[in-house]
CSV table of C-alpha atoms in Angstrom, one decimal:
chain,number,residue,atom,x,y,z
A,35,MET,CA,-22.6,-55.9,-21.6
A,36,ARG,CA,-21.3,-59.1,-19.8
A,37,GLY,CA,-19.5,-59.7,-23.1
A,38,THR,CA,-18.1,-56.1,-23.0
A,39,VAL,CA,-16.6,-56.7,-19.5
A,40,ARG,CA,-15.2,-59.4,-20.7
A,41,ALA,CA,-13.8,-58.4,-23.8
A,42,TRP,CA,-12.2,-54.7,-21.9
A,43,ALA,CA,-10.7,-57.5,-19.3
A,44,ARG,CA,-8.4,-59.4,-21.0
A,45,PRO,CA,-6.7,-56.8,-22.1
A,46,VAL,CA,-6.2,-54.9,-19.0
A,47,ALA,CA,-5.4,-58.1,-17.1
A,48,ALA,CA,-1.8,-57.9,-19.5
A,49,ALA,CA,-1.8,-54.0,-18.6
A,50,ALA,CA,-1.7,-54.8,-14.9
A,51,THR,CA,0.8,-57.1,-15.5
A,52,LEU,CA,2.6,-55.3,-17.6
A,53,THR,CA,2.6,-52.5,-15.1
A,54,VAL,CA,3.5,-54.3,-12.2
A,55,VAL,CA,6.4,-54.8,-14.2
A,56,VAL,CA,7.6,-52.3,-14.7
A,57,TRP,CA,6.5,-51.1,-11.6
A,58,ARG,CA,9.2,-54.1,-10.2
A,59,VAL,CA,12.2,-53.8,-12.3
A,60,GLY,CA,11.7,-50.0,-13.8
A,61,PHE,CA,11.9,-49.4,-17.7
A,62,GLY,CA,16.1,-50.2,-17.3
A,63,PRO,CA,15.2,-53.9,-18.5
A,64,PHE,CA,13.6,-53.5,-21.6
A,65,LEU,CA,15.7,-50.5,-22.5
A,66,ASP,CA,18.5,-53.0,-22.1
A,67,GLY,CA,16.1,-56.2,-23.9
A,68,VAL,CA,16.2,-54.0,-27.4
A,69,ARG,CA,20.2,-52.9,-27.0
A,70,GLU,CA,21.1,-56.3,-27.4
A,71,VAL,CA,18.8,-57.9,-30.0
A,72,ASP,CA,21.0,-57.7,-32.8
A,73,GLY,CA,21.1,-59.0,-36.7
A,74,ALA,CA,21.9,-63.1,-36.1
A,75,ALA,CA,19.4,-62.7,-34.1
A,76,LEU,CA,15.8,-61.8,-36.2
A,77,ALA,CA,17.7,-64.0,-39.0
A,78,ALA,CA,17.0,-66.5,-36.9
A,79,GLY,CA,14.5,-66.1,-35.3
A,80,ALA,CA,12.7,-65.7,-39.1
A,81,VAL,CA,13.9,-69.5,-40.4
A,82,ILE,CA,12.6,-71.0,-37.0
A,83,GLY,CA,9.5,-68.7,-37.7
A,84,LEU,CA,9.3,-70.4,-41.1
A,85,LEU,CA,9.8,-73.4,-39.9
A,86,THR,CA,6.8,-73.4,-36.7
A,87,THR,CA,4.5,-71.3,-39.3
A,88,VAL,CA,4.8,-73.9,-42.2
A,89,CYS,CA,4.3,-76.5,-39.5
A,90,CYS,CA,0.7,-75.2,-37.9
A,91,ALA,CA,-0.3,-74.1,-40.5
A,92,TRP,CA,0.2,-77.7,-41.9
A,93,ARG,CA,-1.9,-78.9,-38.3
A,94,TRP,CA,-4.4,-76.9,-39.1
A,95,THR,CA,-5.3,-78.1,-42.2
A,96,ILE,CA,-4.4,-82.4,-40.8
A,97,VAL,CA,-7.5,-80.5,-38.9
A,98,ALA,CA,-9.9,-78.9,-41.0
A,99,ARG,CA,-10.0,-82.0,-43.2
A,100,GLY,CA,-10.8,-84.1,-40.3
A,101,LEU,CA,-13.8,-82.0,-40.2
A,102,GLY,CA,-14.3,-81.7,-44.6
A,103,LEU,CA,-13.5,-78.6,-44.8
A,104,ARG,CA,-11.1,-77.7,-47.3
A,105,LEU,CA,-8.1,-76.2,-47.3
A,106,SER,CA,-5.3,-76.0,-49.6
A,107,PHE,CA,-2.1,-76.1,-47.8
A,108,CYS,CA,-0.1,-73.1,-49.4
A,109,ALA,CA,-3.2,-70.8,-48.3
A,110,ALA,CA,-2.5,-72.2,-45.4
A,111,VAL,CA,0.5,-71.0,-44.6
A,112,ALA,CA,0.0,-67.5,-46.1
A,113,ALA,CA,-3.2,-67.2,-43.7
A,114,TYR,CA,-1.4,-67.6,-40.3
A,115,TYR,CA,1.4,-66.0,-40.9
A,116,ARG,CA,-0.8,-63.0,-41.7
A,117,SER,CA,-3.0,-64.8,-38.1
A,118,VAL,CA,0.5,-64.9,-36.2
A,119,PHE,CA,1.1,-61.1,-37.3
A,120,LEU,CA,-1.7,-60.4,-36.6
A,121,ASN,CA,-1.8,-62.2,-33.1
A,122,LEU,CA,1.0,-60.7,-32.0
A,123,THR,CA,0.1,-56.7,-33.0
A,124,LEU,CA,-3.6,-57.2,-32.0
A,125,PRO,CA,-5.1,-56.5,-28.5
A,126,GLY,CA,-6.0,-59.5,-27.5
A,127,GLY,CA,-3.5,-62.4,-29.1
A,128,VAL,CA,-6.6,-64.0,-30.7
A,129,ALA,CA,-7.6,-61.8,-33.5
A,130,GLY,CA,-5.5,-63.1,-36.8
A,131,ASP,CA,-7.0,-66.3,-35.2
A,132,VAL,CA,-10.2,-64.8,-35.3
A,133,HIS,CA,-9.4,-63.4,-39.0
A,134,ARG,CA,-8.0,-66.5,-40.2
A,135,GLY,CA,-11.6,-68.3,-39.1
A,136,VAL,CA,-12.8,-66.0,-40.2
A,137,SER,CA,-11.4,-65.8,-43.7
A,138,HIS,CA,-11.3,-69.6,-44.3
A,139,GLY,CA,-15.1,-70.1,-43.6
A,140,ARG,CA,-15.9,-66.6,-46.4
A,141,ASP,CA,-13.9,-69.1,-48.5
A,142,VAL,CA,-16.2,-72.3,-47.6
A,143,ARG,CA,-19.4,-71.2,-46.8
A,144,ASP,CA,-19.6,-72.3,-43.3
A,145,VAL,CA,-17.2,-69.1,-41.1
A,146,GLY,CA,-18.9,-71.0,-37.5
A,147,LEU,CA,-17.2,-74.8,-39.1
A,148,ALA,CA,-13.9,-72.7,-39.7
A,149,LEU,CA,-13.7,-71.5,-36.8
A,150,ARG,CA,-14.5,-75.0,-35.0
A,151,ALA,CA,-11.5,-75.5,-37.1
A,152,VAL,CA,-8.7,-72.7,-35.5
A,153,ALA,CA,-10.3,-73.3,-32.3
A,154,TRP,CA,-9.3,-76.9,-32.1
A,155,GLU,CA,-6.3,-76.3,-33.8
A,156,ARG,CA,-5.3,-73.8,-31.5
A,157,THR,CA,-6.3,-76.5,-28.5
A,158,ALA,CA,-4.3,-79.4,-30.3
A,159,GLY,CA,-0.9,-76.7,-30.1
A,160,GLN,CA,-1.2,-76.6,-26.8
A,161,VAL,CA,-2.4,-79.7,-25.2
A,162,VAL,CA,1.1,-80.4,-26.8
A,163,GLN,CA,2.4,-77.9,-25.6
A,164,ALA,CA,1.7,-78.2,-22.2
A,165,VAL,CA,2.4,-82.1,-22.0
A,166,ALA,CA,5.6,-81.0,-23.0
A,167,THR,CA,5.7,-79.1,-20.7
A,168,VAL,CA,5.0,-80.8,-17.8
A,169,ALA,CA,7.9,-84.3,-19.0
A,170,VAL,CA,10.1,-80.9,-19.0
A,171,LEU,CA,9.6,-80.4,-15.4
A,172,VAL,CA,9.2,-83.5,-14.2
A,173,ALA,CA,12.7,-84.5,-15.4
A,174,LEU,CA,14.4,-81.2,-15.1
A,175,PRO,CA,15.2,-78.9,-12.2
A,176,SER,CA,12.4,-76.4,-11.8
A,177,PRO,CA,11.0,-73.1,-9.7
A,178,VAL,CA,7.5,-74.8,-9.9
A,179,ARG,CA,8.9,-78.9,-8.9
A,180,PRO,CA,6.7,-78.9,-6.0
A,181,SER,CA,3.7,-78.2,-8.3
A,182,ILE,CA,4.0,-81.3,-10.4
A,183,PRO,CA,2.4,-83.8,-8.9
A,184,LEU,CA,-1.1,-81.5,-9.1
A,185,VAL,CA,-0.1,-81.2,-12.7
A,186,ILE,CA,-0.2,-84.6,-13.1
A,187,VAL,CA,-3.2,-85.3,-11.9
A,188,GLY,CA,-5.1,-82.5,-13.9
A,189,PHE,CA,-4.1,-83.2,-17.1
A,190,VAL,CA,-4.9,-87.2,-16.5
A,191,ALA,CA,-8.0,-85.8,-15.9
A,192,THR,CA,-7.9,-84.4,-19.2
A,193,ALA,CA,-7.3,-86.3,-21.1
A,194,ILE,CA,-10.1,-88.7,-19.3
A,195,ALA,CA,-12.8,-86.0,-20.3
A,196,VAL,CA,-11.6,-85.7,-23.7
A,197,VAL,CA,-11.7,-90.1,-23.5
A,198,LEU,CA,-15.0,-90.4,-23.2
A,199,VAL,CA,-16.3,-86.9,-25.0
A,200,SER,CA,-15.1,-88.5,-27.6
A,201,ARG,CA,-16.9,-92.3,-27.1
A,202,ALA,CA,-19.5,-90.8,-26.3
A,203,ARG,CA,-23.0,-91.9,-27.6
A,204,PRO,CA,-24.7,-89.1,-30.7
A,205,GLY,CA,-28.1,-89.2,-27.5
A,206,GLU,CA,-31.0,-88.1,-29.1
A,207,GLY,CA,-31.9,-84.9,-27.3
A,208,ARG,CA,-32.5,-81.9,-28.7
A,209,SER,CA,-32.0,-79.7,-26.3
A,210,ARG,CA,-28.6,-76.5,-27.3
A,211,TRP,CA,-27.1,-78.5,-24.6
A,212,ALA,CA,-27.4,-81.7,-26.5
A,213,ARG,CA,-26.7,-80.2,-29.7
A,214,ALA,CA,-23.2,-79.0,-28.8
A,215,ARG,CA,-22.4,-82.0,-27.2
A,216,ARG,CA,-22.3,-84.2,-30.5
A,217,ALA,CA,-21.1,-81.4,-32.1
A,218,LEU,CA,-18.2,-81.9,-29.8
A,219,ALA,CA,-18.4,-85.7,-30.1
A,220,ARG,CA,-17.7,-85.1,-33.6
A,221,ASP,CA,-15.0,-82.7,-33.7
A,222,VAL,CA,-13.2,-84.9,-31.4
A,223,ARG,CA,-12.9,-88.3,-33.0
A,224,ASP,CA,-13.2,-86.5,-36.4
A,225,ALA,CA,-11.1,-84.2,-35.9
A,226,LEU,CA,-8.5,-85.0,-33.4
A,227,LEU,CA,-8.5,-88.0,-32.7
A,228,ALA,CA,-8.7,-90.5,-35.9
A,229,ARG,CA,-6.3,-92.8,-36.4
A,230,ARG,CA,-4.2,-91.1,-39.1
A,231,ALA,CA,-4.7,-87.4,-37.8
A,232,TRP,CA,-3.2,-87.8,-34.3
A,233,PRO,CA,0.1,-88.7,-34.5
A,234,ALA,CA,0.3,-86.2,-37.7
A,235,ILE,CA,-1.2,-83.6,-35.3
A,236,ALA,CA,1.3,-84.6,-32.2
A,237,LEU,CA,4.5,-84.8,-34.4
A,238,ALA,CA,3.8,-80.8,-35.7
A,239,SER,CA,2.9,-79.1,-32.2
A,240,ALA,CA,6.2,-81.2,-31.3
A,241,LEU,CA,8.3,-79.4,-33.9
A,242,VAL,CA,6.6,-76.1,-33.2
A,243,VAL,CA,7.2,-76.5,-29.6
A,244,ILE,CA,11.3,-77.3,-31.0
A,245,GLY,CA,11.3,-73.9,-32.1
A,246,HIS,CA,9.3,-71.5,-29.8
A,247,ALA,CA,11.8,-72.9,-27.6
A,248,THR,CA,14.7,-73.2,-29.6
A,249,THR,CA,13.7,-69.6,-30.2
A,250,PHE,CA,13.6,-68.5,-26.8
A,251,VAL,CA,16.6,-70.0,-25.8
A,252,ILE,CA,18.6,-67.8,-28.3
A,253,ALA,CA,17.0,-65.2,-26.7
A,254,ALA,CA,18.6,-64.8,-23.8
A,255,ARG,CA,21.8,-65.9,-25.2
A,256,THR,CA,21.4,-63.0,-26.7
A,257,ALA,CA,19.6,-61.0,-23.9
A,258,GLY,CA,23.6,-62.3,-21.9
A,259,THR,CA,22.5,-65.3,-20.4
A,260,GLU,CA,25.1,-68.0,-19.3
A,261,ALA,CA,23.0,-70.1,-17.6
A,262,PRO,CA,23.0,-74.3,-19.2
A,263,LEU,CA,20.5,-75.1,-20.8
A,264,SER,CA,19.1,-77.4,-18.8
A,265,GLN,CA,18.5,-74.2,-16.7
A,266,LEU,CA,16.8,-72.6,-19.3
A,267,LEU,CA,14.3,-75.3,-21.3
A,268,PRO,CA,12.0,-75.2,-18.0
A,269,LEU,CA,12.3,-71.5,-17.8
A,270,ALA,CA,11.2,-71.1,-22.0
A,271,LEU,CA,9.0,-74.2,-21.7
A,272,LEU,CA,6.9,-71.8,-18.6
A,273,ALA,CA,7.0,-68.4,-20.4
A,274,MET,CA,5.7,-70.3,-23.6
A,275,LEU,CA,2.8,-71.5,-21.5
A,276,ALA,CA,1.9,-67.5,-20.8
A,277,MET,CA,1.8,-66.2,-24.3
A,278,VAL,CA,-1.6,-68.3,-25.5
A,279,LEU,CA,-3.2,-65.7,-22.0
A,280,PRO,CA,-4.9,-62.7,-23.5
A,281,SER,CA,-2.0,-59.8,-24.2
A,282,VAL,CA,-1.5,-56.1,-25.1
A,283,ALA,CA,-0.2,-56.7,-28.5
A,284,GLY,CA,1.9,-59.9,-27.4
A,285,TRP,CA,3.4,-58.1,-24.2
A,286,GLY,CA,2.1,-58.6,-20.8
A,287,PRO,CA,2.0,-61.9,-19.5
A,288,ARG,CA,5.0,-62.7,-21.9
A,289,GLU,CA,6.8,-60.1,-20.2
A,290,GLY,CA,5.0,-61.3,-15.5
A,291,ALA,CA,6.1,-65.6,-17.1
A,292,THR,CA,9.6,-64.8,-18.0
A,293,ALA,CA,11.0,-61.9,-15.1
A,294,TRP,CA,8.5,-64.5,-12.2
A,295,ALA,CA,10.6,-67.1,-13.9
A,296,PHE,CA,13.6,-66.4,-14.1
A,297,ALA,CA,14.0,-64.5,-10.8
A,298,ALA,CA,12.3,-67.8,-9.4
A,299,ALA,CA,15.5,-69.9,-10.4
A,300,GLY,CA,18.3,-67.2,-9.9
A,301,LEU,CA,18.7,-65.3,-12.5
A,302,GLY,CA,17.0,-61.7,-11.9
A,303,ALA,CA,13.7,-60.7,-13.0
A,304,ALA,CA,15.4,-58.1,-15.0
A,305,LEU,CA,17.8,-60.8,-17.3
A,306,GLY,CA,14.4,-62.3,-17.4
A,307,VAL,CA,12.1,-59.2,-19.0
A,308,ALA,CA,15.3,-58.0,-20.8
A,309,THR,CA,15.3,-61.7,-22.3
A,310,ALA,CA,11.3,-61.3,-23.1
A,311,VAL,CA,11.7,-57.7,-25.1
A,312,VAL,CA,13.9,-59.8,-27.1
A,313,TYR,CA,12.0,-63.0,-27.7
A,314,GLY,CA,9.2,-60.4,-28.1
A,315,ALA,CA,11.5,-58.2,-31.3
A,316,MET,CA,12.9,-61.7,-32.5
A,317,VAL,CA,9.2,-62.8,-33.3
A,318,LEU,CA,7.3,-59.8,-34.4
A,319,VAL,CA,9.9,-60.0,-37.0
A,320,ALA,CA,9.5,-63.2,-38.2
A,321,SER,CA,6.4,-62.0,-38.4
A,322,LEU,CA,6.2,-59.8,-41.0
A,323,PRO,CA,5.3,-61.4,-44.2
A,324,GLY,CA,2.2,-61.5,-42.6
A,325,ALA,CA,2.5,-57.8,-42.8
A,326,LEU,CA,3.0,-58.0,-46.3
A,327,LEU,CA,0.0,-60.7,-47.6
A,328,LEU,CA,-2.4,-58.6,-45.3
A,329,VAL,CA,-1.0,-55.4,-47.8
A,330,ALA,CA,-0.9,-57.6,-50.7
A,331,ALA,CA,-4.5,-58.7,-50.4
A,332,TRP,CA,-6.3,-55.5,-48.9
A,333,VAL,CA,-4.6,-53.6,-52.5
A,334,PRO,CA,-6.3,-55.5,-55.1
A,335,ARG,CA,-9.2,-55.3,-52.3
A,336,ALA,CA,-9.2,-51.8,-52.3
A,337,ALA,CA,-9.2,-50.9,-56.0
A,338,VAL,CA,-12.0,-52.9,-56.9
A,339,ALA,CA,-14.6,-51.3,-54.3
A,340,GLN,CA,-12.6,-48.0,-55.8
A,341,PRO,CA,-15.3,-45.8,-58.0
A,342,ASP,CA,-14.5,-45.0,-61.6
A,343,GLY,CA,-14.6,-41.9,-61.7
A,344,ALA,CA,-12.6,-41.3,-57.9
A,345,ALA,CA,-9.9,-43.2,-60.2
A,346,ASP,CA,-9.6,-41.5,-63.4
A,347,ALA,CA,-10.3,-38.4,-61.6
């Protein structure tokens, strides 16, 4: 029962956020965003999407191999494209990651470990994104600048906790908690903090953050924003942090956070919503190769599953 409640709570929260945004600004900014989308923005989004997907796949292979799982780079790129498309089109925003982890786990015959690899890969990317966001918010004016000291304290505490976990002794306990603690320490040590792993993970994640921020700035310009880059960059990173929250096919937190950030910066909530709509269109078009890969993978399975009699008919 609790699992069902949690499963429904996430999309309901995202839908509620979207409803509040519509209530405050109306449908006009959403329609404006759709009208402003052009071919140049979509092409730029597709190119940047290719680069960020390749970097994400590279990060995934590093983490998976650190956990002892085999994963080729080409297979990782294809799986990541499928994952991005499913994340953007299905409720929750994580269905693609679950599909990616389960599919890889079936290939290597260890679904649990494969899902852990996906979880650690996404976590590593989000940590680097959060660190980059704090750095930019400290360096440039932003709507949340007064809260930065508290955020820094939180990050320092988190970093200390990660280091302590990675250096903790395995222990001899046989309880479920003891086993989970040993697995956690081993994963962090071998997959994330290994000497050859963490620089590449950090580099790949930084490139992904730059790519997403660039896409957001292009979306803002396409929507009609004339604010300088020094003002747009903090807003982009703030909106990107909200995009990791559960959504309804990508909608909800993105529009809410962008509307709030633009309003707090004096640019207007309506322009923020239009920017979010353009950004959503750009990333959706950029993910379409994932849809083609899903169809290409489904057709052979459907042909194999089709009875001989049906084929003859």
